[in-house]
Amino acid sequence: MTTIAAALRECRAALSKAGSDEARAEARLIIMTATGLDEAGLIVHDCDEMSKDALARAKDATGKRAEGIPLAYVLGFRDFFGLRLAVSPAVLIPRNETEILVEQALSAPFATACDLGTGSGAVILAIKSSRPKAQCWACDLSEEALEVARANARALGLEVSFVRSSWLLSDEFSGMRFDLIVSNPPYIEEGDPHLARTSLPCEPRMALTSGRDGLDDIRAIAAQAPSHLNKGGRLLLEHGFDQGERVRGILRKAGFSDVRTARDLEGRERVTSGAMPQAD
Ligand code: GLN
């Protein structure tokens, strides 16, 4: 017989051998998903026998992960801001550091919000779940991504209007103004060697790269956002750790005031925001 503790050990060893640097956490998630147990359950039941079915599910997931498929794609979900989100290779895997974007969005009042390049819907669904009265929109250029986001909204019972659009260019947005525009756009430089590492090779390239300096999409969003924001409305953009100064410059040039950058838990510049001036 194989106990849960033994299955956990085997899974962890296989993932370590395959080069995962998060083998312990990933093995726990695989065994929890295979057995339906939570963190506490894993400890309480560690001497129990794994059922045949659970063992087969765990082996299958471990094998795929060991082949290099990101765990979120193997399991089909990722937890973000307390929400369990379905993900597929059509969408970027939500990152922990993107919770900073959500926290910054929630740090001031707003009645209407729009998320540009929503992917799985992670950012707008986290915002809507924390501010149920806000009216929320989100767009993506990828119809496949929008299907994932719509399914997540339905599963979580959260009402968001999804629009197929390249940033704010769709007719559906014409004449619309929001209190808050947020985006985790693509911002990696086209030749960045990181693109060959971690989960990045498996993720949609259109969600990752943005021209030679990684800032093409941030420039486009900064140019389009002012005519879609109310006075005093805010734009919040996630960006790379070394792009803060350039993004602040782009926002100031586009007419934003009160331009500032929030850092992630490791102290790196991560989210830059600007406000539309109150007076003309
Ligand atoms: N933060 C992601 C990474 O570097 C990139 C996400 C993005 O381009 N928006 O792994």
Tab-separated table of C-alpha atoms and ligand atoms in Angstrom:
chain	number	residue	atom	x	y	z
A	1	MET	CA	0.000	0.000	0.000
A	2	THR	CA	1.053	3.605	-0.538
A	3	THR	CA	0.313	6.070	2.236
A	4	ILE	CA	-0.355	9.734	1.589
A	5	ALA	CA	2.961	10.590	3.233
A	6	ALA	CA	4.800	8.153	0.939
A	7	ALA	CA	3.030	9.477	-2.163
A	8	LEU	CA	3.986	12.995	-1.136
A	9	ARG	CA	7.635	11.987	-0.716
A	10	GLU	CA	7.741	10.199	-4.054
A	11	CYS	CA	6.125	13.083	-5.861
A	12	ARG	CA	8.486	15.594	-4.285
A	13	ALA	CA	11.534	13.487	-5.166
A	14	ALA	CA	10.379	13.125	-8.785
A	15	LEU	CA	9.838	16.871	-9.130
A	16	SER	CA	13.194	17.721	-7.527
A	17	LYS	CA	14.908	15.313	-9.882
A	18	ALA	CA	13.170	16.970	-12.813
A	19	GLY	CA	14.602	20.320	-11.686
A	20	SER	CA	11.612	22.041	-10.083
A	21	ASP	CA	12.770	24.566	-7.491
A	22	GLU	CA	9.382	24.474	-5.803
A	23	ALA	CA	9.143	20.689	-5.522
A	24	ARG	CA	7.811	20.680	-1.954
A	25	ALA	CA	4.952	23.122	-2.541
A	26	GLU	CA	4.132	21.602	-5.918
A	27	ALA	CA	4.035	18.048	-4.523
A	28	ARG	CA	1.661	19.155	-1.774
A	29	LEU	CA	-0.657	20.773	-4.313
A	30	ILE	CA	-0.596	17.673	-6.531
A	31	ILE	CA	-1.455	15.342	-3.628
A	32	MET	CA	-4.124	17.712	-2.279
A	33	THR	CA	-5.755	17.924	-5.697
A	34	ALA	CA	-5.536	14.146	-6.267
A	35	THR	CA	-7.065	13.310	-2.868
A	36	GLY	CA	-9.376	16.284	-2.375
A	37	LEU	CA	-7.698	16.992	0.990
A	38	ASP	CA	-6.722	20.471	2.202
A	39	GLU	CA	-3.466	21.458	3.995
A	40	ALA	CA	-4.739	20.266	7.375
A	41	GLY	CA	-6.105	17.061	5.835
A	42	LEU	CA	-2.688	16.164	4.449
A	43	ILE	CA	-1.252	16.207	7.978
A	44	VAL	CA	-4.153	14.435	9.701
A	45	HIS	CA	-4.355	11.692	7.068
A	46	ASP	CA	-0.658	11.229	6.307
A	47	CYS	CA	-0.727	7.550	7.371
A	48	ASP	CA	-3.906	6.747	5.425
A	49	GLU	CA	-3.746	4.794	2.218
A	50	MET	CA	-4.003	6.657	-1.078
A	51	SER	CA	-6.865	5.229	-3.132
A	52	LYS	CA	-5.931	3.711	-6.497
A	53	ASP	CA	-7.679	6.524	-8.340
A	54	ALA	CA	-5.978	9.226	-6.296
A	55	LEU	CA	-2.608	7.579	-6.845
A	56	ALA	CA	-3.214	7.424	-10.608
A	57	ARG	CA	-4.216	11.120	-10.691
A	58	ALA	CA	-1.125	12.101	-8.691
A	59	LYS	CA	1.191	10.027	-10.929
A	60	ASP	CA	-0.307	11.518	-14.073
A	61	ALA	CA	0.079	15.102	-12.782
A	62	THR	CA	3.615	14.446	-11.499
A	63	GLY	CA	4.649	13.003	-14.875
A	64	LYS	CA	3.318	16.003	-16.807
A	65	ARG	CA	4.914	18.487	-14.402
A	66	ALA	CA	8.229	16.588	-14.641
A	67	GLU	CA	8.042	16.993	-18.440
A	68	GLY	CA	8.121	20.756	-17.888
A	69	ILE	CA	4.459	21.717	-18.164
A	70	PRO	CA	3.725	24.473	-15.601
A	71	LEU	CA	1.771	23.074	-12.651
A	72	ALA	CA	-1.135	25.502	-13.104
A	73	TYR	CA	-1.682	24.141	-16.625
A	74	VAL	CA	-1.321	20.533	-15.427
A	75	LEU	CA	-3.917	20.968	-12.673
A	76	GLY	CA	-6.039	23.440	-14.656
A	77	PHE	CA	-6.263	26.030	-11.917
A	78	ARG	CA	-4.339	28.633	-9.958
A	79	ASP	CA	-5.299	30.364	-6.712
A	80	PHE	CA	-5.081	34.153	-6.844
A	81	PHE	CA	-6.202	36.648	-4.196
A	82	GLY	CA	-8.209	33.900	-2.482
A	83	LEU	CA	-10.017	32.917	-5.700
A	84	ARG	CA	-9.592	29.588	-7.474
A	85	LEU	CA	-9.255	30.402	-11.175
A	86	ALA	CA	-9.368	27.977	-14.066
A	87	VAL	CA	-6.387	28.482	-16.391
A	88	SER	CA	-5.379	26.991	-19.735
A	89	PRO	CA	-2.416	27.607	-22.039
A	90	ALA	CA	-4.568	30.343	-23.667
A	91	VAL	CA	-3.918	32.590	-20.654
A	92	LEU	CA	-1.005	33.820	-18.589
A	93	ILE	CA	-0.755	32.052	-15.221
A	94	PRO	CA	-1.682	34.588	-12.508
A	95	ARG	CA	1.416	35.554	-10.487
A	96	ASN	CA	1.616	36.314	-6.768
A	97	GLU	CA	3.221	39.689	-7.490
A	98	THR	CA	0.136	40.761	-9.455
A	99	GLU	CA	-1.744	40.859	-6.147
A	100	ILE	CA	0.079	44.218	-5.647
A	101	LEU	CA	-1.839	45.568	-8.657
A	102	VAL	CA	-5.123	44.471	-7.035
A	103	GLU	CA	-4.156	45.920	-3.634
A	104	GLN	CA	-3.254	49.252	-5.242
A	105	ALA	CA	-6.554	49.263	-7.174
A	106	LEU	CA	-8.482	48.713	-3.936
A	107	SER	CA	-6.599	51.436	-2.044
A	108	ALA	CA	-8.940	54.243	-3.214
A	109	PRO	CA	-12.706	54.400	-3.873
A	110	PHE	CA	-14.133	53.830	-7.363
A	111	ALA	CA	-17.527	53.023	-8.868
A	112	THR	CA	-16.399	51.765	-12.278
A	113	ALA	CA	-13.308	49.765	-13.255
A	114	CYS	CA	-11.891	48.307	-16.452
A	115	ASP	CA	-9.101	45.701	-16.774
A	116	LEU	CA	-7.136	45.683	-20.034
A	117	GLY	CA	-5.726	42.347	-21.253
A	118	THR	CA	-7.598	40.371	-18.611
A	119	GLY	CA	-6.370	36.855	-19.526
A	120	SER	CA	-7.910	34.484	-16.963
A	121	GLY	CA	-9.800	37.460	-15.473
A	122	ALA	CA	-7.658	37.266	-12.323
A	123	VAL	CA	-7.286	41.014	-11.703
A	124	ILE	CA	-10.855	42.144	-12.444
A	125	LEU	CA	-12.401	39.169	-10.609
A	126	ALA	CA	-10.276	39.895	-7.533
A	127	ILE	CA	-11.388	43.542	-7.725
A	128	LYS	CA	-15.070	42.646	-8.188
A	129	SER	CA	-15.014	40.104	-5.355
A	130	SER	CA	-13.611	42.771	-3.007
A	131	ARG	CA	-15.892	45.616	-4.233
A	132	PRO	CA	-19.159	43.890	-5.225
A	133	LYS	CA	-20.934	47.198	-5.895
A	134	ALA	CA	-18.412	48.420	-8.474
A	135	GLN	CA	-19.369	48.057	-12.141
A	136	CYS	CA	-16.624	46.122	-13.845
A	137	TRP	CA	-15.469	45.679	-17.437
A	138	ALA	CA	-12.548	43.751	-18.869
A	139	CYS	CA	-11.129	43.229	-22.333
A	140	ASP	CA	-8.758	40.918	-24.132
A	141	LEU	CA	-7.715	40.580	-27.741
A	142	SER	CA	-7.820	36.787	-27.480
A	143	GLU	CA	-11.280	35.223	-27.792
A	144	GLU	CA	-9.892	32.041	-26.176
A	145	ALA	CA	-8.732	34.038	-23.154
A	146	LEU	CA	-12.146	35.719	-22.896
A	147	GLU	CA	-13.787	32.280	-22.779
A	148	VAL	CA	-11.585	31.335	-19.826
A	149	ALA	CA	-12.316	34.655	-18.080
A	150	ARG	CA	-16.081	34.409	-18.663
A	151	ALA	CA	-16.118	30.845	-17.305
A	152	ASN	CA	-14.229	31.999	-14.193
A	153	ALA	CA	-16.681	34.870	-13.644
A	154	ARG	CA	-19.623	32.473	-13.960
A	155	ALA	CA	-18.077	29.899	-11.622
A	156	LEU	CA	-17.402	32.562	-8.990
A	157	GLY	CA	-20.792	34.258	-9.430
A	158	LEU	CA	-19.154	37.611	-10.229
A	159	GLU	CA	-20.655	39.999	-12.766
A	160	VAL	CA	-18.127	41.501	-15.175
A	161	SER	CA	-18.749	42.729	-18.754
A	162	PHE	CA	-16.185	41.179	-21.092
A	163	VAL	CA	-15.306	42.872	-24.386
A	164	ARG	CA	-13.066	41.658	-27.211
A	165	SER	CA	-10.762	44.597	-27.783
A	166	SER	CA	-7.208	45.678	-28.420
A	167	TRP	CA	-6.809	47.803	-25.281
A	168	LEU	CA	-9.489	50.524	-25.419
A	169	LEU	CA	-9.872	50.646	-29.196
A	170	SER	CA	-13.114	48.641	-29.543
A	171	ASP	CA	-16.249	50.567	-30.513
A	172	GLU	CA	-17.847	49.176	-27.383
A	173	PHE	CA	-15.612	51.460	-25.334
A	174	SER	CA	-16.196	54.585	-27.404
A	175	GLY	CA	-17.432	57.427	-25.203
A	176	MET	CA	-17.026	55.324	-22.027
A	177	ARG	CA	-15.145	56.672	-19.029
A	178	PHE	CA	-14.081	54.780	-15.908
A	179	ASP	CA	-12.861	55.725	-12.416
A	180	LEU	CA	-10.169	53.070	-12.611
A	181	ILE	CA	-8.261	51.408	-15.436
A	182	VAL	CA	-5.907	48.559	-14.498
A	183	SER	CA	-3.648	46.372	-16.572
A	184	ASN	CA	-0.983	43.710	-16.309
A	185	PRO	CA	0.079	44.103	-19.940
A	186	PRO	CA	2.889	42.295	-21.732
A	187	TYR	CA	6.112	44.051	-20.751
A	188	ILE	CA	9.034	41.684	-21.384
A	189	GLU	CA	11.656	42.730	-23.957
A	190	GLU	CA	11.443	40.656	-27.132
A	191	GLY	CA	14.986	39.228	-26.802
A	192	ASP	CA	14.892	38.636	-23.031
A	193	PRO	CA	16.663	35.336	-22.161
A	194	HIS	CA	14.071	34.703	-19.398
A	195	LEU	CA	11.593	33.819	-22.142
A	196	ALA	CA	13.334	30.439	-22.393
A	197	ARG	CA	12.975	29.717	-18.672
A	198	THR	CA	10.444	28.790	-15.938
A	199	SER	CA	6.827	28.729	-17.137
A	200	LEU	CA	7.353	31.425	-19.774
A	201	PRO	CA	7.980	29.148	-22.799
A	202	CYS	CA	4.558	27.522	-22.244
A	203	GLU	CA	2.602	30.760	-21.842
A	204	PRO	CA	0.987	32.836	-24.625
A	205	ARG	CA	3.683	35.010	-26.186
A	206	MET	CA	1.174	37.793	-26.837
A	207	ALA	CA	0.658	38.076	-23.072
A	208	LEU	CA	4.387	38.426	-22.409
A	209	THR	CA	6.407	40.465	-24.892
A	210	SER	CA	5.955	43.993	-26.105
A	211	GLY	CA	8.502	45.303	-28.573
A	212	ARG	CA	12.227	45.805	-28.207
A	213	ASP	CA	12.125	47.626	-24.870
A	214	GLY	CA	9.007	45.811	-23.576
A	215	LEU	CA	7.103	49.090	-23.338
A	216	ASP	CA	5.112	49.286	-26.597
A	217	ASP	CA	1.846	48.252	-24.957
A	218	ILE	CA	2.354	50.440	-21.888
A	219	ARG	CA	2.859	53.415	-24.246
A	220	ALA	CA	-0.330	52.498	-26.146
A	221	ILE	CA	-2.373	52.153	-22.965
A	222	ALA	CA	-1.027	55.428	-21.521
A	223	ALA	CA	-2.004	57.208	-24.748
A	224	GLN	CA	-5.521	55.727	-24.877
A	225	ALA	CA	-6.463	55.838	-21.183
A	226	PRO	CA	-6.894	59.620	-20.610
A	227	SER	CA	-9.956	59.847	-22.884
A	228	HIS	CA	-11.515	56.887	-21.018
A	229	LEU	CA	-10.954	58.095	-17.448
A	230	ASN	CA	-13.115	60.392	-15.356
A	231	LYS	CA	-11.481	63.448	-13.752
A	232	GLY	CA	-9.491	62.181	-10.790
A	233	GLY	CA	-9.662	58.656	-12.252
A	234	ARG	CA	-6.590	56.454	-11.970
A	235	LEU	CA	-4.547	54.265	-14.288
A	236	LEU	CA	-2.558	51.425	-12.700
A	237	LEU	CA	0.007	49.399	-14.639
A	238	GLU	CA	2.119	46.427	-13.649
A	239	HIS	CA	5.609	46.449	-15.180
A	240	GLY	CA	9.074	44.924	-14.903
A	241	PHE	CA	11.272	45.647	-11.866
A	242	ASP	CA	13.609	47.848	-13.920
A	243	GLN	CA	10.945	49.774	-15.866
A	244	GLY	CA	9.580	52.038	-13.082
A	245	GLU	CA	11.395	55.194	-14.094
A	246	ARG	CA	10.514	54.829	-17.786
A	247	VAL	CA	6.851	54.059	-17.011
A	248	ARG	CA	6.618	57.128	-14.738
A	249	GLY	CA	7.994	59.191	-17.631
A	250	ILE	CA	5.441	57.725	-20.067
A	251	LEU	CA	2.534	58.483	-17.695
A	252	ARG	CA	3.681	62.075	-17.009
A	253	LYS	CA	4.079	62.715	-20.729
A	254	ALA	CA	0.540	61.395	-21.327
A	255	GLY	CA	-0.821	64.040	-18.900
A	256	PHE	CA	-1.143	62.034	-15.672
A	257	SER	CA	-0.499	63.661	-12.293
A	258	ASP	CA	0.366	62.143	-8.926
A	259	VAL	CA	2.490	59.524	-10.689
A	260	ARG	CA	3.932	56.993	-8.245
A	261	THR	CA	5.271	53.451	-8.070
A	262	ALA	CA	4.491	50.700	-5.556
A	263	ARG	CA	7.032	48.006	-4.768
A	264	ASP	CA	6.487	44.265	-4.362
A	265	LEU	CA	7.326	42.302	-1.209
A	266	GLU	CA	10.918	41.977	-2.371
A	267	GLY	CA	11.227	45.763	-2.640
A	268	ARG	CA	11.220	45.874	-6.445
A	269	GLU	CA	9.278	48.508	-8.379
A	270	ARG	CA	6.202	46.714	-9.721
A	271	VAL	CA	3.076	48.887	-10.203
A	272	THR	CA	3.004	52.501	-11.399
A	273	SER	CA	-0.109	54.644	-11.173
A	274	GLY	CA	-1.193	58.075	-12.312
A	275	ALA	CA	-4.348	60.175	-11.894
A	276	MET	CA	-6.232	62.364	-14.366
A	277	PRO	CA	-6.049	65.955	-13.138
A	278	GLN	CA	-9.262	67.141	-11.423
A	279	ALA	CA	-9.329	70.579	-13.127
A	280	ASP	CA	-9.036	71.303	-16.877
B	1	GLN	N1	5.597	38.953	-14.457
B	1	GLN	C1	5.670	38.017	-15.516
B	1	GLN	C2	7.038	37.359	-15.517
B	1	GLN	O1	8.043	37.997	-15.672
B	1	GLN	C3	5.400	38.671	-16.864
B	1	GLN	C4	3.984	39.043	-16.987
B	1	GLN	C5	3.750	40.059	-18.040
B	1	GLN	O2	4.476	40.205	-19.025
B	1	GLN	N2	2.739	40.817	-17.828
B	1	GLN	O3	7.116	36.177	-15.322
